[in-house]
Amino acid sequence: MSADAILAAGDCHLSTGGCGFPAPGAEIFFFDPVATYTIAGIEWHITKPMILLVISAILVIAFFVAIFRKAKVVPGTMQSVGEYGYFFIRDGVARDTIGRQGDRFVPLLFTFFFFVWLLNFMGVIPFAQLPVTSKFAIPVAFAAIVYLAWVPLGIKRQGLGSFLKSMTMPPDVPKAMYVLLIPIEILSNFIVRPFTHAVRLFANMFAGHMLIATFSIAAWYLFPTNLLSDPSATGFIGLGGSIAATIVTIAMTGFEMGIQILQAYVFTLLAAVYLNDSVNAH
Amino acid sequence: MSLLAEVTGSIGSVGYGLAAIGPGIGVGIIFGQGVQAIARQPEAYGVIRQNMILGFALTEALALIGFVAPFVFGVG
């Protein structure tokens, strides 16, 4: 039984007794399917994260099409916001990291930044309240796109041999050290790198959502429903704890909004750093 | 052989505590040195901040792997 279901049942409070703290677990990230289809013998489930993913994609596309379709020389308010975001990615991420050739990758990085940000931001929008990137499959798909972009690009730009050399053999190292270094570099650049790229985004959103869920359940659990009819020390302590947990929930939500934009930025920045390894040999 | 001591409950949370020590120190060093660098050379703010966040992200990965490991290896 999920924590949601226990809370929906209603009577789980510290003051009424008979019920331990319903700590949220990984089950709060799993939803019953809204619809089920069978195509080619495989069952397809449509769940809440999928719906939010589609809504986010439509919102990002609609927002930027609406802004930039009729772009004016003197930008209006919304166009200024869009242009500020564009310059932030182009100058702050693409050009600073990749250099002059970075302009080619601005569309990819721009899309990643705003799409990932909105997917993260779904965690604080009422009724959505699920950071879509806290489902591991979605960061994995994004990291796979980046991985399948920079590895073939590096082979194409530098040739297979010199690309592998630049990725696995750091210069200015004694020859004997390569016995040790090459396996480590292969492991860290080609195997661990895409994994951590996905896990970083996923785990941050997962942990943040879990934190907010824990404190909001604590606020509900500690709230003394029978304080007026049966005043007790437990009831008053619970009331204080409930108020504190509510304040912490609000503070954590604000903190989480900062983390959401930071993680979208980090994901984009790392994508740019990986692309830089393919474009500029070192 | 009789048991001298036993740990019950979520050992994954203990593991996460251990996994967070190193990255905690690392992230502290990165931001401490980053703030110092910005104070010494405010005009290089953009480059310093970018590298600071990059270093933070790479260090933090260790803590996050520690966070997901209990889910991956399945605790009872």
Short mmCIF file of C-alpha atoms in Angstrom, two decimals:
data_model
loop_
_atom_site.label_atom_id
_atom_site.label_comp_id
_atom_site.label_asym_id
_atom_site.label_seq_id
_atom_site.Cartn_x
_atom_site.Cartn_y
_atom_site.Cartn_z
CA MET A 1 0.00 0.00 0.00
CA SER A 2 1.49 3.31 -1.00
CA ALA A 3 1.90 6.25 1.34
CA ASP A 4 -0.67 8.12 -0.75
CA ALA A 5 -3.21 5.40 -0.13
CA ILE A 6 -2.55 5.43 3.63
CA LEU A 7 -3.04 9.19 3.69
CA ALA A 8 -6.16 8.95 1.59
CA ALA A 9 -7.55 6.54 4.18
CA GLY A 10 -7.22 9.52 6.47
CA ASP A 11 -6.94 8.36 10.06
CA CYS A 12 -3.19 8.06 10.31
CA HIS A 13 -2.19 10.65 12.90
CA LEU A 14 0.25 10.57 15.79
CA SER A 15 -2.35 11.74 18.31
CA THR A 16 -4.95 9.08 17.48
CA GLY A 17 -2.34 6.31 17.79
CA GLY A 18 -2.32 2.86 16.28
CA CYS A 19 -0.35 3.87 13.21
CA GLY A 20 3.36 4.29 12.65
CA PHE A 21 4.84 7.04 10.49
CA PRO A 22 3.98 6.17 6.88
CA ALA A 23 7.41 7.01 5.43
CA PRO A 24 7.30 7.36 1.65
CA GLY A 25 9.34 4.88 -0.35
CA ALA A 26 10.14 4.37 -4.00
CA GLU A 27 6.49 3.39 -4.55
CA ILE A 28 5.45 7.07 -4.74
CA PHE A 29 7.08 7.14 -8.19
CA PHE A 30 4.93 4.36 -9.60
CA PHE A 31 1.47 5.07 -10.90
CA ASP A 32 -1.44 2.98 -12.02
CA PRO A 33 -1.83 3.13 -15.80
CA VAL A 34 -4.41 5.60 -17.07
CA ALA A 35 -4.95 3.53 -20.20
CA THR A 36 -3.70 0.22 -21.52
CA TYR A 37 -3.27 -0.81 -25.16
CA THR A 38 -2.11 -4.01 -26.75
CA ILE A 39 -0.19 -3.46 -29.96
CA ALA A 40 1.62 -6.37 -31.63
CA GLY A 41 1.21 -8.57 -28.59
CA ILE A 42 2.90 -6.09 -26.21
CA GLU A 43 0.98 -4.29 -23.49
CA TRP A 44 1.49 -0.53 -23.48
CA HIS A 45 0.62 1.39 -20.37
CA ILE A 46 -0.03 5.13 -20.45
CA THR A 47 0.96 6.55 -17.06
CA LYS A 48 1.19 9.97 -15.43
CA PRO A 49 4.89 10.59 -16.24
CA MET A 50 4.22 9.90 -19.93
CA ILE A 51 1.35 12.37 -20.00
CA LEU A 52 3.48 15.00 -18.24
CA LEU A 53 6.31 14.34 -20.70
CA VAL A 54 4.02 15.01 -23.67
CA ILE A 55 2.53 18.11 -22.01
CA SER A 56 6.03 19.47 -21.28
CA ALA A 57 7.16 18.88 -24.84
CA ILE A 58 4.09 20.67 -26.21
CA LEU A 59 4.55 23.58 -23.78
CA VAL A 60 8.22 24.11 -24.69
CA ILE A 61 7.50 23.93 -28.42
CA ALA A 62 4.44 26.18 -28.17
CA PHE A 63 6.23 28.77 -26.03
CA PHE A 64 9.22 29.20 -28.32
CA VAL A 65 7.24 28.98 -31.55
CA ALA A 66 4.88 31.67 -30.24
CA ILE A 67 7.82 33.90 -29.29
CA PHE A 68 10.14 33.46 -32.24
CA ARG A 69 7.74 32.95 -35.15
CA LYS A 70 7.01 36.65 -35.35
CA ALA A 71 10.29 37.92 -33.95
CA LYS A 72 10.60 41.70 -34.00
CA VAL A 73 13.75 43.79 -34.22
CA VAL A 74 12.74 45.54 -31.01
CA PRO A 75 11.73 42.62 -28.77
CA GLY A 76 8.63 42.66 -26.57
CA THR A 77 8.62 41.31 -23.01
CA MET A 78 8.29 37.62 -23.82
CA GLN A 79 10.68 37.82 -26.72
CA SER A 80 13.25 39.42 -24.41
CA VAL A 81 12.91 36.47 -22.04
CA GLY A 82 13.39 34.02 -24.89
CA GLU A 83 16.38 35.91 -26.27
CA TYR A 84 17.95 36.12 -22.83
CA GLY A 85 17.66 32.32 -22.54
CA TYR A 86 19.13 31.88 -26.00
CA PHE A 87 22.13 34.12 -25.28
CA PHE A 88 22.63 32.41 -21.93
CA ILE A 89 23.02 29.04 -23.67
CA ARG A 90 24.95 30.34 -26.68
CA ASP A 91 27.47 32.54 -24.86
CA GLY A 92 27.52 30.98 -21.40
CA VAL A 93 27.51 27.31 -22.38
CA ALA A 94 28.24 26.70 -26.07
CA ARG A 95 30.87 29.35 -26.82
CA ASP A 96 32.58 29.25 -23.42
CA THR A 97 32.91 25.47 -23.49
CA ILE A 98 33.28 24.46 -27.14
CA GLY A 99 34.61 27.71 -28.55
CA ARG A 100 33.87 29.13 -31.97
CA GLN A 101 32.49 25.88 -33.33
CA GLY A 102 29.99 25.79 -30.47
CA ASP A 103 27.32 27.68 -32.39
CA ARG A 104 26.44 24.51 -34.31
CA PHE A 105 25.35 22.80 -31.10
CA VAL A 106 23.26 25.64 -29.67
CA PRO A 107 19.93 24.16 -30.89
CA LEU A 108 20.65 20.84 -29.15
CA LEU A 109 21.85 22.45 -25.92
CA PHE A 110 19.06 25.03 -25.92
CA THR A 111 16.44 22.30 -26.32
CA PHE A 112 18.00 20.19 -23.58
CA PHE A 113 18.18 23.06 -21.12
CA PHE A 114 14.59 24.23 -21.41
CA PHE A 115 13.05 20.79 -21.84
CA VAL A 116 14.88 19.32 -18.85
CA TRP A 117 14.11 22.40 -16.78
CA LEU A 118 10.40 22.16 -17.50
CA LEU A 119 10.40 18.41 -16.81
CA ASN A 120 12.08 19.10 -13.45
CA PHE A 121 9.75 22.02 -12.79
CA MET A 122 6.74 19.69 -13.08
CA GLY A 123 7.72 18.63 -9.55
CA VAL A 124 6.34 21.83 -8.02
CA ILE A 125 3.38 22.53 -10.31
CA PRO A 126 0.17 21.69 -8.41
CA PHE A 127 -1.58 18.50 -9.57
CA ALA A 128 1.43 17.48 -11.66
CA GLN A 129 3.80 17.37 -8.64
CA LEU A 130 6.16 14.84 -10.10
CA PRO A 131 9.54 15.76 -11.55
CA VAL A 132 9.32 13.72 -14.75
CA THR A 133 13.12 13.23 -14.77
CA SER A 134 12.79 11.27 -11.52
CA LYS A 135 11.76 8.34 -13.71
CA PHE A 136 15.16 6.87 -14.59
CA ALA A 137 14.22 5.97 -18.18
CA ILE A 138 13.92 9.63 -19.19
CA PRO A 139 17.42 10.85 -18.15
CA VAL A 140 18.77 7.62 -19.65
CA ALA A 141 17.17 8.51 -22.98
CA PHE A 142 18.62 12.04 -22.84
CA ALA A 143 22.10 10.81 -21.88
CA ALA A 144 21.90 8.25 -24.70
CA ILE A 145 21.15 11.04 -27.19
CA VAL A 146 24.23 12.95 -26.01
CA TYR A 147 26.39 9.81 -26.04
CA LEU A 148 25.26 8.86 -29.54
CA ALA A 149 26.02 12.42 -30.63
CA TRP A 150 29.54 12.95 -29.27
CA VAL A 151 31.09 9.52 -29.90
CA PRO A 152 30.25 9.30 -33.64
CA LEU A 153 31.05 13.01 -34.00
CA GLY A 154 34.50 12.52 -32.52
CA ILE A 155 35.20 9.56 -34.81
CA LYS A 156 34.01 11.57 -37.80
CA ARG A 157 35.99 14.71 -36.96
CA GLN A 158 39.24 13.18 -35.71
CA GLY A 159 39.21 9.69 -37.19
CA LEU A 160 38.82 6.59 -35.04
CA GLY A 161 42.49 6.21 -34.10
CA SER A 162 43.24 9.76 -33.04
CA PHE A 163 39.87 10.10 -31.31
CA LEU A 164 40.60 7.06 -29.16
CA LYS A 165 44.12 8.36 -28.58
CA SER A 166 42.88 11.75 -27.41
CA MET A 167 40.25 10.15 -25.19
CA THR A 168 42.37 7.46 -23.57
CA MET A 169 46.01 8.67 -23.66
CA PRO A 170 46.59 11.89 -21.75
CA PRO A 171 49.74 13.67 -23.05
CA ASP A 172 52.91 14.31 -21.01
CA VAL A 173 52.72 11.07 -19.04
CA PRO A 174 55.56 8.51 -18.73
CA LYS A 175 55.07 5.67 -21.22
CA ALA A 176 54.89 3.00 -18.53
CA MET A 177 51.91 4.71 -16.93
CA TYR A 178 49.77 4.02 -19.99
CA VAL A 179 49.39 0.39 -18.87
CA LEU A 180 47.46 1.75 -15.93
CA LEU A 181 45.92 4.83 -17.49
CA ILE A 182 44.34 3.46 -20.66
CA PRO A 183 41.93 1.04 -18.93
CA ILE A 184 40.99 3.72 -16.40
CA GLU A 185 40.38 6.30 -19.10
CA ILE A 186 38.30 3.88 -21.20
CA LEU A 187 36.23 3.05 -18.14
CA SER A 188 35.73 6.65 -17.06
CA ASN A 189 35.16 8.19 -20.50
CA PHE A 190 33.11 5.61 -22.33
CA ILE A 191 31.31 3.62 -19.64
CA VAL A 192 30.96 5.63 -16.43
CA ARG A 193 30.42 8.96 -18.21
CA PRO A 194 27.01 8.32 -19.81
CA PHE A 195 25.92 6.48 -16.67
CA THR A 196 26.73 9.36 -14.30
CA HIS A 197 25.30 11.85 -16.80
CA ALA A 198 21.91 10.17 -16.45
CA VAL A 199 22.17 9.24 -12.76
CA ARG A 200 23.09 12.79 -11.72
CA LEU A 201 19.85 14.23 -13.05
CA PHE A 202 17.71 11.30 -11.96
CA ALA A 203 19.05 11.01 -8.40
CA ASN A 204 18.80 14.74 -7.70
CA MET A 205 15.18 14.88 -8.75
CA PHE A 206 14.37 11.59 -7.04
CA ALA A 207 15.94 12.68 -3.74
CA GLY A 208 14.36 16.14 -3.87
CA HIS A 209 10.89 14.77 -4.51
CA MET A 210 11.31 12.21 -1.74
CA LEU A 211 12.41 14.95 0.67
CA ILE A 212 9.34 17.08 -0.04
CA ALA A 213 7.08 14.02 0.22
CA THR A 214 8.60 13.04 3.59
CA PHE A 215 8.09 16.47 5.12
CA SER A 216 4.57 16.95 3.78
CA ILE A 217 3.55 13.50 5.06
CA ALA A 218 5.13 14.41 8.41
CA ALA A 219 3.04 17.60 8.54
CA TRP A 220 -0.11 15.54 7.95
CA TYR A 221 0.87 12.74 10.32
CA LEU A 222 1.76 15.01 13.23
CA PHE A 223 -1.37 17.16 12.91
CA PRO A 224 -3.61 16.47 15.96
CA THR A 225 -7.15 16.05 14.63
CA ASN A 226 -8.62 15.43 18.07
CA LEU A 227 -6.91 18.33 19.89
CA LEU A 228 -10.18 20.13 20.74
CA SER A 229 -12.03 17.09 22.07
CA ASP A 230 -9.01 15.49 23.77
CA PRO A 231 -6.20 17.97 24.58
CA SER A 232 -3.03 16.11 25.44
CA ALA A 233 0.71 16.78 25.57
CA THR A 234 1.19 14.60 22.49
CA GLY A 235 -1.39 16.69 20.66
CA PHE A 236 0.37 19.98 21.38
CA ILE A 237 3.80 18.60 20.52
CA GLY A 238 2.30 17.20 17.32
CA LEU A 239 0.80 20.58 16.46
CA GLY A 240 4.19 22.27 16.86
CA GLY A 241 5.87 19.57 14.79
CA SER A 242 3.20 19.82 12.13
CA ILE A 243 3.67 23.59 11.79
CA ALA A 244 7.46 23.17 11.63
CA ALA A 245 7.14 20.44 8.99
CA THR A 246 4.84 22.66 6.91
CA ILE A 247 7.38 25.49 7.00
CA VAL A 248 10.17 23.10 6.06
CA THR A 249 8.07 21.76 3.18
CA ILE A 250 7.60 25.27 1.80
CA ALA A 251 11.31 26.10 2.25
CA MET A 252 12.32 22.80 0.60
CA THR A 253 10.02 23.52 -2.35
CA GLY A 254 11.80 26.84 -2.88
CA PHE A 255 15.19 25.15 -2.51
CA GLU A 256 14.08 22.44 -4.94
CA MET A 257 13.19 25.06 -7.58
CA GLY A 258 16.80 26.24 -7.39
CA ILE A 259 18.09 22.67 -7.70
CA GLN A 260 15.85 22.08 -10.72
CA ILE A 261 17.34 24.93 -12.72
CA LEU A 262 20.87 24.05 -11.54
CA GLN A 263 20.53 20.43 -12.63
CA ALA A 264 19.13 21.43 -16.03
CA TYR A 265 22.16 23.72 -16.39
CA VAL A 266 24.60 21.02 -15.25
CA PHE A 267 23.11 18.50 -17.68
CA THR A 268 23.46 20.97 -20.56
CA LEU A 269 26.96 22.02 -19.50
CA LEU A 270 28.17 18.42 -19.33
CA ALA A 271 26.65 17.71 -22.75
CA ALA A 272 28.67 20.67 -24.06
CA VAL A 273 31.85 19.43 -22.33
CA TYR A 274 31.44 15.98 -23.92
CA LEU A 275 30.82 17.49 -27.35
CA ASN A 276 33.96 19.61 -26.85
CA ASP A 277 36.02 16.43 -26.45
CA SER A 278 34.91 15.38 -29.95
CA VAL A 279 35.22 18.77 -31.63
CA ASN A 280 38.54 19.96 -30.18
CA ALA A 281 41.20 17.30 -29.77
CA HIS A 282 43.43 17.80 -26.77
CA MET B 1 29.22 -18.93 16.58
CA SER B 2 27.14 -16.45 18.50
CA LEU B 3 26.40 -13.00 17.17
CA LEU B 4 28.18 -10.21 19.01
CA ALA B 5 26.49 -7.35 17.23
CA GLU B 6 23.86 -6.96 14.55
CA VAL B 7 22.56 -4.08 12.48
CA THR B 8 18.91 -4.21 11.49
CA GLY B 9 16.74 -1.82 9.52
CA SER B 10 17.88 0.18 6.54
CA ILE B 11 21.62 -0.40 6.15
CA GLY B 12 21.40 1.46 2.85
CA SER B 13 20.98 4.72 4.73
CA VAL B 14 24.18 4.00 6.72
CA GLY B 15 25.93 3.28 3.43
CA TYR B 16 24.71 6.56 2.01
CA GLY B 17 26.07 8.38 5.06
CA LEU B 18 29.50 6.84 4.42
CA ALA B 19 29.28 7.59 0.69
CA ALA B 20 28.50 11.25 1.39
CA ILE B 21 31.67 11.97 3.44
CA GLY B 22 34.11 12.25 0.55
CA PRO B 23 31.89 14.23 -1.83
CA GLY B 24 30.89 16.46 1.09
CA ILE B 25 34.52 17.43 1.66
CA GLY B 26 35.07 17.75 -2.09
CA VAL B 27 32.08 20.02 -2.70
CA GLY B 28 33.15 22.18 0.25
CA ILE B 29 36.65 22.58 -1.18
CA ILE B 30 35.30 23.39 -4.65
CA PHE B 31 32.96 26.14 -3.52
CA GLY B 32 35.40 27.49 -0.95
CA GLN B 33 38.17 27.79 -3.52
CA GLY B 34 35.69 29.07 -6.11
CA VAL B 35 34.52 31.90 -3.87
CA GLN B 36 38.13 32.73 -3.08
CA ALA B 37 38.98 32.80 -6.79
CA ILE B 38 36.05 35.12 -7.51
CA ALA B 39 37.10 37.42 -4.66
CA ARG B 40 40.63 37.61 -6.07
CA GLN B 41 39.58 38.09 -9.65
CA PRO B 42 35.97 39.29 -9.93
CA GLU B 43 36.27 39.95 -13.68
CA ALA B 44 36.73 36.20 -14.33
CA TYR B 45 33.41 35.46 -12.62
CA GLY B 46 31.79 33.75 -15.62
CA VAL B 47 34.59 31.26 -16.27
CA ILE B 48 35.15 30.53 -12.58
CA ARG B 49 31.47 29.93 -11.93
CA GLN B 50 31.18 27.59 -14.88
CA ASN B 51 34.19 25.52 -13.83
CA MET B 52 33.00 25.56 -10.24
CA ILE B 53 29.62 24.10 -11.19
CA LEU B 54 31.33 21.56 -13.45
CA GLY B 55 33.60 20.39 -10.64
CA PHE B 56 30.67 20.33 -8.26
CA ALA B 57 28.67 18.16 -10.65
CA LEU B 58 31.50 15.67 -11.13
CA THR B 59 32.16 15.39 -7.39
CA GLU B 60 28.51 15.12 -6.52
CA ALA B 61 28.15 12.11 -8.81
CA LEU B 62 29.89 9.95 -6.20
CA ALA B 63 27.36 10.86 -3.54
CA LEU B 64 24.51 10.25 -5.95
CA ILE B 65 25.82 6.81 -6.90
CA GLY B 66 25.86 6.10 -3.17
CA PHE B 67 22.26 7.27 -3.03
CA VAL B 68 21.00 4.99 -5.80
CA ALA B 69 23.13 1.94 -4.90
CA PRO B 70 20.68 0.68 -2.20
CA PHE B 71 17.87 0.83 -4.75
CA VAL B 72 19.96 -0.94 -7.39
CA PHE B 73 21.14 -3.74 -5.12
CA GLY B 74 17.79 -4.01 -3.40
CA VAL B 75 17.50 -3.78 0.37
CA GLY B 76 14.91 -5.72 2.28
#
